[in-house]
Short mmCIF file of C-alpha atoms in Angstrom, two decimals:
data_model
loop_
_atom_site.label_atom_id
_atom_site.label_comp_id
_atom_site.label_asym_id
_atom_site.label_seq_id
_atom_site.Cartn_x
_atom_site.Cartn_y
_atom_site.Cartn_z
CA UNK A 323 0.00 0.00 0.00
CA UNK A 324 2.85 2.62 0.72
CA UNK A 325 4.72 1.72 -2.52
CA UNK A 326 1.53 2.22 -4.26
CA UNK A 327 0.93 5.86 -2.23
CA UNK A 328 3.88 7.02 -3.93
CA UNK A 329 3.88 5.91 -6.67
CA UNK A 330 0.55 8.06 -7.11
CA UNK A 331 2.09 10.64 -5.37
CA UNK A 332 5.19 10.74 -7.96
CA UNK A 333 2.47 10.93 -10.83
CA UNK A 334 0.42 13.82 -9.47
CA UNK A 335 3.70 16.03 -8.85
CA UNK A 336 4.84 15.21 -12.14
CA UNK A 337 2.14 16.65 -14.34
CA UNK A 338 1.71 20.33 -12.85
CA UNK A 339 5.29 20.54 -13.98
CA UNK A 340 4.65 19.06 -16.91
CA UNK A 341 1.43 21.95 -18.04
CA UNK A 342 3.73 24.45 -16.36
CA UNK A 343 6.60 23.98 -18.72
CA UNK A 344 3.68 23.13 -22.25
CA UNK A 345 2.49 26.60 -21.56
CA UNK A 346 5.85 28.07 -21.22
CA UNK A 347 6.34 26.58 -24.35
CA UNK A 348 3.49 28.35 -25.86
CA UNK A 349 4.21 31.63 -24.73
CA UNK A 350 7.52 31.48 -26.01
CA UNK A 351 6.29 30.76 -29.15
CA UNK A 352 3.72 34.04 -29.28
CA UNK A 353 6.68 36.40 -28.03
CA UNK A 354 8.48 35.61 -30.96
CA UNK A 355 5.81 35.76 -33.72
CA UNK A 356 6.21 39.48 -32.82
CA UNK A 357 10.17 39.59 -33.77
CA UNK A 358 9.67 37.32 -37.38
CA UNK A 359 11.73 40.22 -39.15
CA UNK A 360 14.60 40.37 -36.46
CA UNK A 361 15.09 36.73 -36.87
CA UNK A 362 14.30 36.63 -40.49
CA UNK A 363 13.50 32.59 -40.43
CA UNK A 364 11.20 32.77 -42.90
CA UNK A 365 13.71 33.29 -45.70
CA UNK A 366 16.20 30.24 -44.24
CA UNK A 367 16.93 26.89 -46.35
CA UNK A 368 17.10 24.97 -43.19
CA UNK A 369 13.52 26.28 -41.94
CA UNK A 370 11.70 27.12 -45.21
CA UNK A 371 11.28 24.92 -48.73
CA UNK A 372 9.96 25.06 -52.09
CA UNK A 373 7.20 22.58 -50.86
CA UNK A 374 6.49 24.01 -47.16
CA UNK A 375 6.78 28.09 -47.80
CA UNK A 376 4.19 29.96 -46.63
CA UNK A 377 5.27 32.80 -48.73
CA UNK A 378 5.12 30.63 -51.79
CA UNK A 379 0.98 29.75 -50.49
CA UNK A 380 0.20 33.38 -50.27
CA UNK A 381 1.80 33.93 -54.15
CA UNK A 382 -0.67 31.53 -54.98
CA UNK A 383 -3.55 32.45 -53.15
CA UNK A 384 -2.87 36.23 -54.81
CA UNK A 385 -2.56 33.89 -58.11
CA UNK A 386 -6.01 32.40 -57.75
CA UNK A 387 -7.63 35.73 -56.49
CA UNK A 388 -6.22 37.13 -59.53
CA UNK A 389 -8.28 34.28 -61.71
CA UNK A 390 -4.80 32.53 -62.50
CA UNK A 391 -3.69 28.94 -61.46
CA UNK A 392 -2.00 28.69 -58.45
CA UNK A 393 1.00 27.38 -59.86
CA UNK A 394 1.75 29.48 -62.69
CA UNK A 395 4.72 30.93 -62.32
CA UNK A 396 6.18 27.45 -60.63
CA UNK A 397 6.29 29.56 -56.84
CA UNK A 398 3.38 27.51 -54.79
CA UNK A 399 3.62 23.39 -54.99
CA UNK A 400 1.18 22.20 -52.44
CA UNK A 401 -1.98 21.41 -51.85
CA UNK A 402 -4.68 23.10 -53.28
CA UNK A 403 -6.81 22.39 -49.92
CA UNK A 404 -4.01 24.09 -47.98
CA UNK A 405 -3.80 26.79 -50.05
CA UNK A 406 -7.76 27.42 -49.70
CA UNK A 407 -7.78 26.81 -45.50
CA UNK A 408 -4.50 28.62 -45.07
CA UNK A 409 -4.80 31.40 -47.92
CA UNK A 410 -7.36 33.61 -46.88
CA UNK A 411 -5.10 33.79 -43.18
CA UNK A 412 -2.49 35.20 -45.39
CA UNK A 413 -4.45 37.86 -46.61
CA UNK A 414 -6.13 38.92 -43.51
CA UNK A 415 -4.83 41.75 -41.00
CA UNK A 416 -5.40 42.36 -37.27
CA UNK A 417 -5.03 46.09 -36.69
CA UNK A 418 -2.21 46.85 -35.39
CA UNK A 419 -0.48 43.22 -35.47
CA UNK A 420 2.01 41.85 -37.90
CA UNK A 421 0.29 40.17 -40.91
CA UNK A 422 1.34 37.09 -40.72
CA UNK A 423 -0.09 36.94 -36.68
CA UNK A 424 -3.31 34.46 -38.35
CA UNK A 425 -0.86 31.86 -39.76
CA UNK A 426 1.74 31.50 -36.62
CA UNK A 427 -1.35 30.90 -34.37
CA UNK A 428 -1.99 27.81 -36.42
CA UNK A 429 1.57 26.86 -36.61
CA UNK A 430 1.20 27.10 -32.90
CA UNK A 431 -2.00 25.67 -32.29
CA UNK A 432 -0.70 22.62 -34.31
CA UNK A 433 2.41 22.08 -32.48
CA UNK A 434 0.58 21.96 -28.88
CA UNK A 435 -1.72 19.66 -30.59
CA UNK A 436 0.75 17.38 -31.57
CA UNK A 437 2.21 17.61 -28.30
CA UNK A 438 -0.34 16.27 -27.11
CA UNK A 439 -1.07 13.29 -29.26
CA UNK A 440 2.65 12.25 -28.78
CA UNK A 441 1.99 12.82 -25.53
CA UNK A 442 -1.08 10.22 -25.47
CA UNK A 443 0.46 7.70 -27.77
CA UNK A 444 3.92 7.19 -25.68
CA UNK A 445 1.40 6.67 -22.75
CA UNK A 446 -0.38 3.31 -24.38
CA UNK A 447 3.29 2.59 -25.13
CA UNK A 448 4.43 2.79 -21.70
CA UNK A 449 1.36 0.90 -20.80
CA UNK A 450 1.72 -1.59 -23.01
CA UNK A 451 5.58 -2.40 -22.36
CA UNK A 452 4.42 -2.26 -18.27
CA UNK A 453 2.00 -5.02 -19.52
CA UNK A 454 4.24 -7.32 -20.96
CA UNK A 455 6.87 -7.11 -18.59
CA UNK A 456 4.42 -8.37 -15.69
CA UNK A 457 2.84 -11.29 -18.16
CA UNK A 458 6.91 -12.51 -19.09
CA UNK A 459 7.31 -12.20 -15.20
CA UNK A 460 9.77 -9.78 -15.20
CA UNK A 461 7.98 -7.13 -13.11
CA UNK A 462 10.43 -7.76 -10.55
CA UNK A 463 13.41 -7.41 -12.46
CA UNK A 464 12.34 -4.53 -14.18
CA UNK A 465 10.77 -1.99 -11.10
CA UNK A 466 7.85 -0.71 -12.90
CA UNK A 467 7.98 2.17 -10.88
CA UNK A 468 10.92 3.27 -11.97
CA UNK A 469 10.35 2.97 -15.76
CA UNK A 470 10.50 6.67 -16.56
CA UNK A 471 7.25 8.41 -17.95
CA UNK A 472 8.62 8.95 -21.20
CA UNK A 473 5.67 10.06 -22.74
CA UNK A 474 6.18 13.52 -20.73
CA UNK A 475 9.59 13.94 -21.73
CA UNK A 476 8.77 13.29 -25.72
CA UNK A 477 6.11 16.17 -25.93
CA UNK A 478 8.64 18.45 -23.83
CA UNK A 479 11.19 17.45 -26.59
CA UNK A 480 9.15 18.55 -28.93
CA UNK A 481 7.85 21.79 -28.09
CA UNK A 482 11.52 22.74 -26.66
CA UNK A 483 13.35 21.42 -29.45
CA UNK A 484 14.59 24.65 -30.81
CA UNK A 485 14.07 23.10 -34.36
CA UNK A 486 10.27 22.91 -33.30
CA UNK A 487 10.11 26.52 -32.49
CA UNK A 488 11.95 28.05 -35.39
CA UNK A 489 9.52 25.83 -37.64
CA UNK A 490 6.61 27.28 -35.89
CA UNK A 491 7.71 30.69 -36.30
CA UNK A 492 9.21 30.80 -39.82
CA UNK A 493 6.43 30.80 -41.68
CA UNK A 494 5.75 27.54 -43.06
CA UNK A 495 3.52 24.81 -43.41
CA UNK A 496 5.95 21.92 -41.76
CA UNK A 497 3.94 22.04 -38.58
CA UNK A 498 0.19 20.95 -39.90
CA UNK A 499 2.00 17.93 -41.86
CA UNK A 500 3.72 16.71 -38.70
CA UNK A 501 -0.04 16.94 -37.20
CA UNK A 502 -1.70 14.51 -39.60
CA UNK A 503 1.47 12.49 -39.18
CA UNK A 504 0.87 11.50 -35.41
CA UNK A 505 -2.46 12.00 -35.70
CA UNK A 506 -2.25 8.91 -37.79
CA UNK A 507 0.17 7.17 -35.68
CA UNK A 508 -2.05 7.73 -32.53
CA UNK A 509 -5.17 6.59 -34.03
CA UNK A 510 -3.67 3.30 -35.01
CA UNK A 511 -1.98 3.15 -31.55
CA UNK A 512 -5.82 3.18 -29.88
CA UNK A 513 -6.99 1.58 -32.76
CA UNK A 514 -9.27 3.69 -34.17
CA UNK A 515 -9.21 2.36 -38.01
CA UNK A 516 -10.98 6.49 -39.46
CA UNK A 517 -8.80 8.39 -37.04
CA UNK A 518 -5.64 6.60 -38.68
CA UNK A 519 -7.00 6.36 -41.98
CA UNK A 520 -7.63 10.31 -42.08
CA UNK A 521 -4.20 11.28 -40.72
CA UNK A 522 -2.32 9.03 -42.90
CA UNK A 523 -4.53 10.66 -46.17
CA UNK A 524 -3.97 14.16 -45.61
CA UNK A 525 -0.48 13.21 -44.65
CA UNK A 526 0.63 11.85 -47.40
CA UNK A 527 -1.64 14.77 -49.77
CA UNK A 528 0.67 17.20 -48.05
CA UNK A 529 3.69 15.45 -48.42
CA UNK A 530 4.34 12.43 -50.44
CA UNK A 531 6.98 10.71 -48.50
CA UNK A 532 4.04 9.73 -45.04
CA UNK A 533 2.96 7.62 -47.76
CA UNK A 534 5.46 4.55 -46.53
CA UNK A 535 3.95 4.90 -42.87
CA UNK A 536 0.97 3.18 -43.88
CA UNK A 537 2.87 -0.30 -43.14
CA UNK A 538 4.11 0.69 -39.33
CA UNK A 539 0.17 2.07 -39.24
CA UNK A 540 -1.11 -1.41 -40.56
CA UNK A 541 0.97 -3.08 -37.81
CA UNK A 542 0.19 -0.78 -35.05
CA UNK A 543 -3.69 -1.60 -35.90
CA UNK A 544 -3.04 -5.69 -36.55
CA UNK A 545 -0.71 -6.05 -33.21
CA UNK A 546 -1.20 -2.70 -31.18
CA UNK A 547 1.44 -1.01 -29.31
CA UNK A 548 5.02 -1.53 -29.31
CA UNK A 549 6.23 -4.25 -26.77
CA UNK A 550 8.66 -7.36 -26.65
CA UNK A 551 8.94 -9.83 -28.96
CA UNK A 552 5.68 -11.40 -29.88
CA UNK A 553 7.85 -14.97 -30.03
CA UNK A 554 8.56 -15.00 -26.49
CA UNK A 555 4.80 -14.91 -25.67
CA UNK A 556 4.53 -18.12 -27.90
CA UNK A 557 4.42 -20.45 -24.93
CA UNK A 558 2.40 -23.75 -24.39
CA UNK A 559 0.46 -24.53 -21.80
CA UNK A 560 -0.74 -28.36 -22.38
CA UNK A 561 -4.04 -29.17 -20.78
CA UNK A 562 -5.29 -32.43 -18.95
CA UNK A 563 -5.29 -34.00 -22.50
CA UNK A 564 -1.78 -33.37 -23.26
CA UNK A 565 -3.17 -30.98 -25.94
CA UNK A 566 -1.77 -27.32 -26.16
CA UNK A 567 -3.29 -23.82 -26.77
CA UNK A 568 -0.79 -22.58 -29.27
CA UNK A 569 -0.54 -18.38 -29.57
CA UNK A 570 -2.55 -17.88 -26.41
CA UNK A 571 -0.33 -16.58 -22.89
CA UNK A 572 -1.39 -17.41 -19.80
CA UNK A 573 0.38 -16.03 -16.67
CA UNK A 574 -0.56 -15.33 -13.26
CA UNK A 575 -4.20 -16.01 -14.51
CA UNK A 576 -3.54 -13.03 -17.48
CA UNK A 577 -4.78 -14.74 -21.05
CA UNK A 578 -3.91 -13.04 -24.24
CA UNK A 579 -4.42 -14.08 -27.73
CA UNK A 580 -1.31 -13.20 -29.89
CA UNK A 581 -3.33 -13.83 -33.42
CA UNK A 582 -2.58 -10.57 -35.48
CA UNK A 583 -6.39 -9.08 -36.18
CA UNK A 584 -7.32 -8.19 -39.65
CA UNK A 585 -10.24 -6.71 -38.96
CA UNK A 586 -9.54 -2.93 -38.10
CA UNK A 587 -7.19 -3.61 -41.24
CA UNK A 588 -9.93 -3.92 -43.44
CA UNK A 589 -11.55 -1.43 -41.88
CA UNK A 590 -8.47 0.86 -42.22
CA UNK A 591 -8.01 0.58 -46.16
CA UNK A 592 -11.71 1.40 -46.24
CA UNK A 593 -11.37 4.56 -44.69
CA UNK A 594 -8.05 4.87 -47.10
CA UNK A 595 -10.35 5.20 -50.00
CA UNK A 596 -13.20 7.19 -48.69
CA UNK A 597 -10.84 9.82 -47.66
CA UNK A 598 -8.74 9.70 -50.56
CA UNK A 599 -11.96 10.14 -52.50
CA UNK A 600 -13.33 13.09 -50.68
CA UNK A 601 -9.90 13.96 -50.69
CA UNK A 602 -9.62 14.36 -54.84
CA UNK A 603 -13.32 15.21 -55.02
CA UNK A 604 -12.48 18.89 -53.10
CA UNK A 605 -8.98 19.23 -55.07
CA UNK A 606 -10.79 18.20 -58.59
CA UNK A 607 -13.69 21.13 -57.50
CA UNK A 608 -10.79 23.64 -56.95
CA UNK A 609 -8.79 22.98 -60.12
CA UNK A 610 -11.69 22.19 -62.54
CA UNK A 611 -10.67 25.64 -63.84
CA UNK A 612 -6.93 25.27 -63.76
CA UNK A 613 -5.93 22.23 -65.57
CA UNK A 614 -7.68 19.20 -63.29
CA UNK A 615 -6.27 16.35 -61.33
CA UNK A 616 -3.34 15.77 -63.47
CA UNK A 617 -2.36 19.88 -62.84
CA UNK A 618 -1.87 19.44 -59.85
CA UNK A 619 -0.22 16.11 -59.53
CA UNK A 620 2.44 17.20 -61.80
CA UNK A 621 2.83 20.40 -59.63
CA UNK A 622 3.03 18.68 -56.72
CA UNK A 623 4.09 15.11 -56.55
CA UNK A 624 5.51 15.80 -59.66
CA UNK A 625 7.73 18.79 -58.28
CA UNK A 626 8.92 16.19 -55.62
CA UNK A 627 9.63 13.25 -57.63
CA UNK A 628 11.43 15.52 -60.20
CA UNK A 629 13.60 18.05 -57.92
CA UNK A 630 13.10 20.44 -60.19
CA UNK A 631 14.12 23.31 -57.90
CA UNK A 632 17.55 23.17 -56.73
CA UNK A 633 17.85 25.83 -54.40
CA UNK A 634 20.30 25.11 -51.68
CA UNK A 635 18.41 23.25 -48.79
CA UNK A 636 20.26 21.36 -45.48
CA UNK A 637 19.22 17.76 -47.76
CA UNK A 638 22.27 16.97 -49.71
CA UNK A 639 20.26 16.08 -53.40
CA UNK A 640 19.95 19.93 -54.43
CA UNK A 641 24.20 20.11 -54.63
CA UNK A 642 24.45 16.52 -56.36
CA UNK A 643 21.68 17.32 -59.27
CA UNK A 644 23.44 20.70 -59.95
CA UNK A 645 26.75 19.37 -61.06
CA UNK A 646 25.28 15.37 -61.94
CA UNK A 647 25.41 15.26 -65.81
CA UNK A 648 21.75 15.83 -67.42
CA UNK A 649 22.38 12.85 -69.54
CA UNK A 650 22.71 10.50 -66.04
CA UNK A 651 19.54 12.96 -64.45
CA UNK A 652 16.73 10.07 -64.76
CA UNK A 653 18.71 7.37 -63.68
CA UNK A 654 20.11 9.36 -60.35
CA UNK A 655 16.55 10.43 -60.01
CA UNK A 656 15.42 6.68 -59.35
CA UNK A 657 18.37 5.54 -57.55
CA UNK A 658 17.44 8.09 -54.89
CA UNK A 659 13.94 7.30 -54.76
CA UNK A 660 14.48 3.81 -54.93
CA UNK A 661 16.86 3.73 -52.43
CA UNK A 662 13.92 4.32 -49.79
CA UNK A 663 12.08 1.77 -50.79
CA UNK A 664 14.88 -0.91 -50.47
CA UNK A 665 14.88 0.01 -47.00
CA UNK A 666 11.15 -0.56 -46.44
CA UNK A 667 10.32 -3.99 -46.15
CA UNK A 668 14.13 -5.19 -44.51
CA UNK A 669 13.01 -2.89 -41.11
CA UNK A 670 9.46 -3.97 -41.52
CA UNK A 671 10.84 -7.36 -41.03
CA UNK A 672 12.80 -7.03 -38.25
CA UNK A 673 11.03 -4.55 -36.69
CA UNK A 674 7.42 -5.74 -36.86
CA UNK A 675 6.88 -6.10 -32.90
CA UNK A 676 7.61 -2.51 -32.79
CA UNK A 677 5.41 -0.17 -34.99
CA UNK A 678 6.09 3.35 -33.92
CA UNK A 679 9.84 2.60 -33.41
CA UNK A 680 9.44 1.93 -37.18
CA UNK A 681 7.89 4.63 -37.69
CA UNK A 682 10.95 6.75 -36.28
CA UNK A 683 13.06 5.06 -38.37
CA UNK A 684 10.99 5.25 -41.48
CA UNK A 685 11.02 9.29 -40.93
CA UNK A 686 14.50 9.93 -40.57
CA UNK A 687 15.36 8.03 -43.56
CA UNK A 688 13.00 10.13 -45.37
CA UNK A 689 14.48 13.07 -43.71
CA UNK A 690 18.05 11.92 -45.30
CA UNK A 691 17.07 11.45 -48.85
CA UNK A 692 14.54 13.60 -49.32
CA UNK A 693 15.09 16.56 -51.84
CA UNK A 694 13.50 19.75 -50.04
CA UNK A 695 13.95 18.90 -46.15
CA UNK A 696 13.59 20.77 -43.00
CA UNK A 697 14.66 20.74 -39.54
CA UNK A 698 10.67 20.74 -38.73
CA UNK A 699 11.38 17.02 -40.21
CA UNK A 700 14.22 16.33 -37.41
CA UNK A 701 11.85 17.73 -34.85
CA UNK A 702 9.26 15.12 -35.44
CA UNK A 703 11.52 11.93 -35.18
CA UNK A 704 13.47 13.25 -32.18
CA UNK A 705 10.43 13.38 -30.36
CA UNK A 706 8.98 9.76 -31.60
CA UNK A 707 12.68 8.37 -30.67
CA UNK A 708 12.23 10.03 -27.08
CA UNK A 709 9.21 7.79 -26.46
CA UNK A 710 11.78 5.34 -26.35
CA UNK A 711 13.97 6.27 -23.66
CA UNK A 712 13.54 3.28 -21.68
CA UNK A 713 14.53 1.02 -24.17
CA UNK A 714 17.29 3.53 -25.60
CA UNK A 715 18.85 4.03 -22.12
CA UNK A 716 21.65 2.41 -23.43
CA UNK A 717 22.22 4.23 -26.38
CA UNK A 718 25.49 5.12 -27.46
CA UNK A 719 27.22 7.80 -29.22
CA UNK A 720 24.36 9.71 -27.69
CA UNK A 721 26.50 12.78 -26.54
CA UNK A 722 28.33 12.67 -29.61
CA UNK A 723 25.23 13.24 -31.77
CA UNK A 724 24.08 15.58 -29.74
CA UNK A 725 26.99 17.93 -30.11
CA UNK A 726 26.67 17.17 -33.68
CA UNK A 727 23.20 18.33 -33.93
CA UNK A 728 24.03 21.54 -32.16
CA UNK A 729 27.59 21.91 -34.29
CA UNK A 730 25.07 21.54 -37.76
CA UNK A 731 22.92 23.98 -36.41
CA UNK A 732 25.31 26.52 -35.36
CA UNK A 733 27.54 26.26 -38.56
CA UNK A 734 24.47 26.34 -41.25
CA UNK A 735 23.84 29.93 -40.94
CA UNK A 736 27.39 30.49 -41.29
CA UNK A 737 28.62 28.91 -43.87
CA UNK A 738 25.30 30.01 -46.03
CA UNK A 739 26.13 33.74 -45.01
CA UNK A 740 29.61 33.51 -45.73
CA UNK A 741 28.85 31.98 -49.61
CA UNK A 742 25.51 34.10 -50.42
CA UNK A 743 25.89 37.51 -48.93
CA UNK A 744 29.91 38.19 -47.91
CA UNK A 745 31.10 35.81 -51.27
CA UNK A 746 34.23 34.40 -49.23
CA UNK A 747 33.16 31.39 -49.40
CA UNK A 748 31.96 28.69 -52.20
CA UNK A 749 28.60 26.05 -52.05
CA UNK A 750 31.42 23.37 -50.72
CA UNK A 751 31.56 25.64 -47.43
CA UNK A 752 27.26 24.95 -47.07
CA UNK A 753 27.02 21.62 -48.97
CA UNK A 754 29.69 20.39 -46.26
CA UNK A 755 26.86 21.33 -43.38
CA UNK A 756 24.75 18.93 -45.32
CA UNK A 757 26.88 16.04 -45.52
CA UNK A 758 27.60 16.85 -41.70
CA UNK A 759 23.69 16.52 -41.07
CA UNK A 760 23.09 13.39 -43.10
CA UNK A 761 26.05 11.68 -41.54
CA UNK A 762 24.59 12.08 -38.22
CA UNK A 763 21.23 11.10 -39.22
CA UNK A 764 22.54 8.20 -40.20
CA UNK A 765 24.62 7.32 -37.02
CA UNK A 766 21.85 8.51 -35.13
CA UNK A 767 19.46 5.33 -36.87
CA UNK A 768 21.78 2.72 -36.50
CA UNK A 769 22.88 3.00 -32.88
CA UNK A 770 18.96 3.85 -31.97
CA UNK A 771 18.14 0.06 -34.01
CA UNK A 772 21.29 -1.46 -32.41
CA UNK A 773 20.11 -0.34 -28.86
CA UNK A 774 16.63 -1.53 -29.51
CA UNK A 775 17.62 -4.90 -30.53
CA UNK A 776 20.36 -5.46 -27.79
CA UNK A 777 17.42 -4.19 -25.12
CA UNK A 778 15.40 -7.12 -26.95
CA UNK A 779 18.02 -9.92 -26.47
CA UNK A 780 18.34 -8.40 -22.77
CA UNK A 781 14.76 -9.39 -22.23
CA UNK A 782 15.03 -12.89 -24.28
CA UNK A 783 18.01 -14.11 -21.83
CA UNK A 784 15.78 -12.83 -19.08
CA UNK A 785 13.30 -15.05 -20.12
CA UNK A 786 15.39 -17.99 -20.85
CA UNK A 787 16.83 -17.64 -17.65
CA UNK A 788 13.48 -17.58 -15.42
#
């Protein structure tokens, strides 16, 4: 009874804290939507792109007031829905507040949101891993109580993370697509098929690359949460007759049935294709006068697939397609895309039993090989990867990337400033920032995949041992 006092006692000290700090947060955010021409983030590669500008959405807003397509001219490349939800904001003015003050309250309104969901969906994951600890027996080894609340520590991450907060306030559209993004992963974390089903549509309207989520989501909703090894549940518990209940668990007079369940599957893909149909029905309304479906596909999808605009960016593909050969363009182009799908179904395998850990990994890769990235992209998988800090406890190289996250961010302005505006420098001097960036991404995947496996084979000797 006492150990169970304070453990309740812990919990309700921890979350004042944790609303004090979320609203901090907030605030922090509103001061400096007043100061967006002292910090100028708007007009930075590292904050702004091609595809995310808000700048480019109110050129083609003014385009369709004028009775023009929205992408003539080749300045806006998203979503006709955005553009009619967020356009009007752009043209709107408060008296006596900066005219962009409409826009940065969504940016901001999205980002507690998000918050939020993260916050929700690293609880059922902390749930869930309590869960199977006590049904393996291992509640003793591993103290429940103190298995940290990571859930509160992700959403911190991600409304602190100063990449989170210069998104929010540069003037771009980053922040609604990471919305739909967990708003899909916590729908198929509770299991609600048309929560999941809408997140992952307009996620993957906005930006093409959510598209590959759809298998961690089709996981999440088959197995549910993250947790050990399904294979170490696969016990046998033979009855009078010597026969055996094969996939079922039974401990300390727990049952569960370890059958994956097709059912909110189903249910998911046929949510897919109402939304997706609603989804084209509005777009083909909007561009019935400028060119149809195919308009904007080639605008948009079409602009990504193509990376047409190679304006320097912290991704690495803008500097390689401006001095590649135009003769070796096509087959460069597919190498690069391709190269993300090769990736896809190797993780899937060996990271089935853990959906939303997939999901991390899924993102960052995109983040790598992307053509128009963001740090609003790194702000979004640092947050999913602190949901894991139980298991990643063990992480190495964790200081190391750390610096080198800070060391990127420092130098990026620099070595941009010191090429564009003061010309003693060269596009080696930025591109080199790049490299930097993707290097770390990529050191930052395989020690997080390495921890979670060697936490894995931690709990499998465990098991064998008891």
């Amino acid at each position: 009874m006492k150990k169970d006092e304070k453990k309740n006692n812990n919990n309700t000290t921890t979350k004042p804290h944790f609303w004090k700090w979320a609203i901090a947060s907030v605030i922090f955010r509103l001061i400096l939507i007043y100061f967006p021409k002292n910090l100028n983030l708007a007009t930075r590669p590292e904050v702004s792109t091609p595809v995310t500008s808000l700048r480019r959405l109110a050129e083609g807003y003014w385009l369709t007031q004028s009775s023009m397509s929205p992408y003539a001219g080749s300045m806006y490349h998203g979503s006709p829905l955005l553009l009619s939800i967020l356009g009007p904001l752009t043209m709107k003015k408060i008296e006596g507040q900066p005219y962009h003050l409409l826009c940065s309250l969504v940016s901001v309104i999205a980002d507690f949101i998000s918050a939020m969901l993260i916050r929700a969906t690293g609880l059922n994951l902390r749930m869930a891993y309590c869960e199977r600890l006590k049904l393996l027996g291992l509640g003793k080894l591993f103290e429940i109580s103190e298995i940290v609340p990571s859930e509160d520590y992700a959403a911190l991450v991600y409304l602190w993370n100063p990449f989170t907060i210069v998104t929010c306030v540069g003037f771009n559209t980053t922040p609604v697509e990471n919305l739909f993004i967990i708003l899909s992963l916590y729908g198929a974390c509770i299991r609600v098929a048309p929560l999941a089903a809408f997140g992952w549509v307009v996620a993957s309207h906005l930006s093409l690359y959510p598209t590959i989520l759809i298998i961690p989501v089709i996981l999440l909703l088959g197995n549910g949460p993250d947790a050990i090894p399904r294979k170490l549940f696969l016990m046998y518990k033979k009855d009078e007759n010597g026969s055996s209940n094969k996939g079922r668990v039974e401990h300390n007079g727990l049952t569960e049935q370890k059958s994956f369940s097709w059912k909110p599957v189903g249910l998911f893909f046929v949510w897919v294709s109402i939304w997706t149909l609603y989804t084209l029905v509005l777009c083909g309304i909007f561009m019935s006068n400028y060119g149809g479906l195919s308009e904007m596909f080639s605008r948009t999808y079409g602009f990504i697939l193509t990376v047409k605009d190679l304006s320097p960016n912290i991704g690495v593909l803008w500097y390689f397609f401006a001095e590649v050969f135009e003769f070796f363009r096509d087959f460069f182009l597919i190498v690069f895309h391709v190269n993300i799908l090769f990736m896809i179904l190797p993780l899937a395998i060996r990271l089935k039993h853990r959906p939303c850990f997939l999901a991390f990994v899924y993102m960052t890769i995109c983040s790598m090989l992307k053509p128009y990235p963001s740090v609003g992209d790194s702000a979004l998988y640092l947050a999913l990867l602190a949901l894991f800090f139980n298991e990643l406890a063990e992480m190495q190289f964790s200081f190391f990337l750390f610096c080198g996250y800070v060391g990127v961010s420092l130098l990026s302005p620099v070595m941009h400033n010191l090429w564009i505006w003061r010309g003693t420098g060269n596009a080696n001097f930025y591109f080199a920032t790049g490299m930097a960036y993707a290097c770390f991404q990529i050191v930052l995947v395989v020690e997080s995949v390495s921890a979670m496996l060697n936490h894995d084979r931690k709990i499998r000797k465990l098991v064998a041992a008891t």
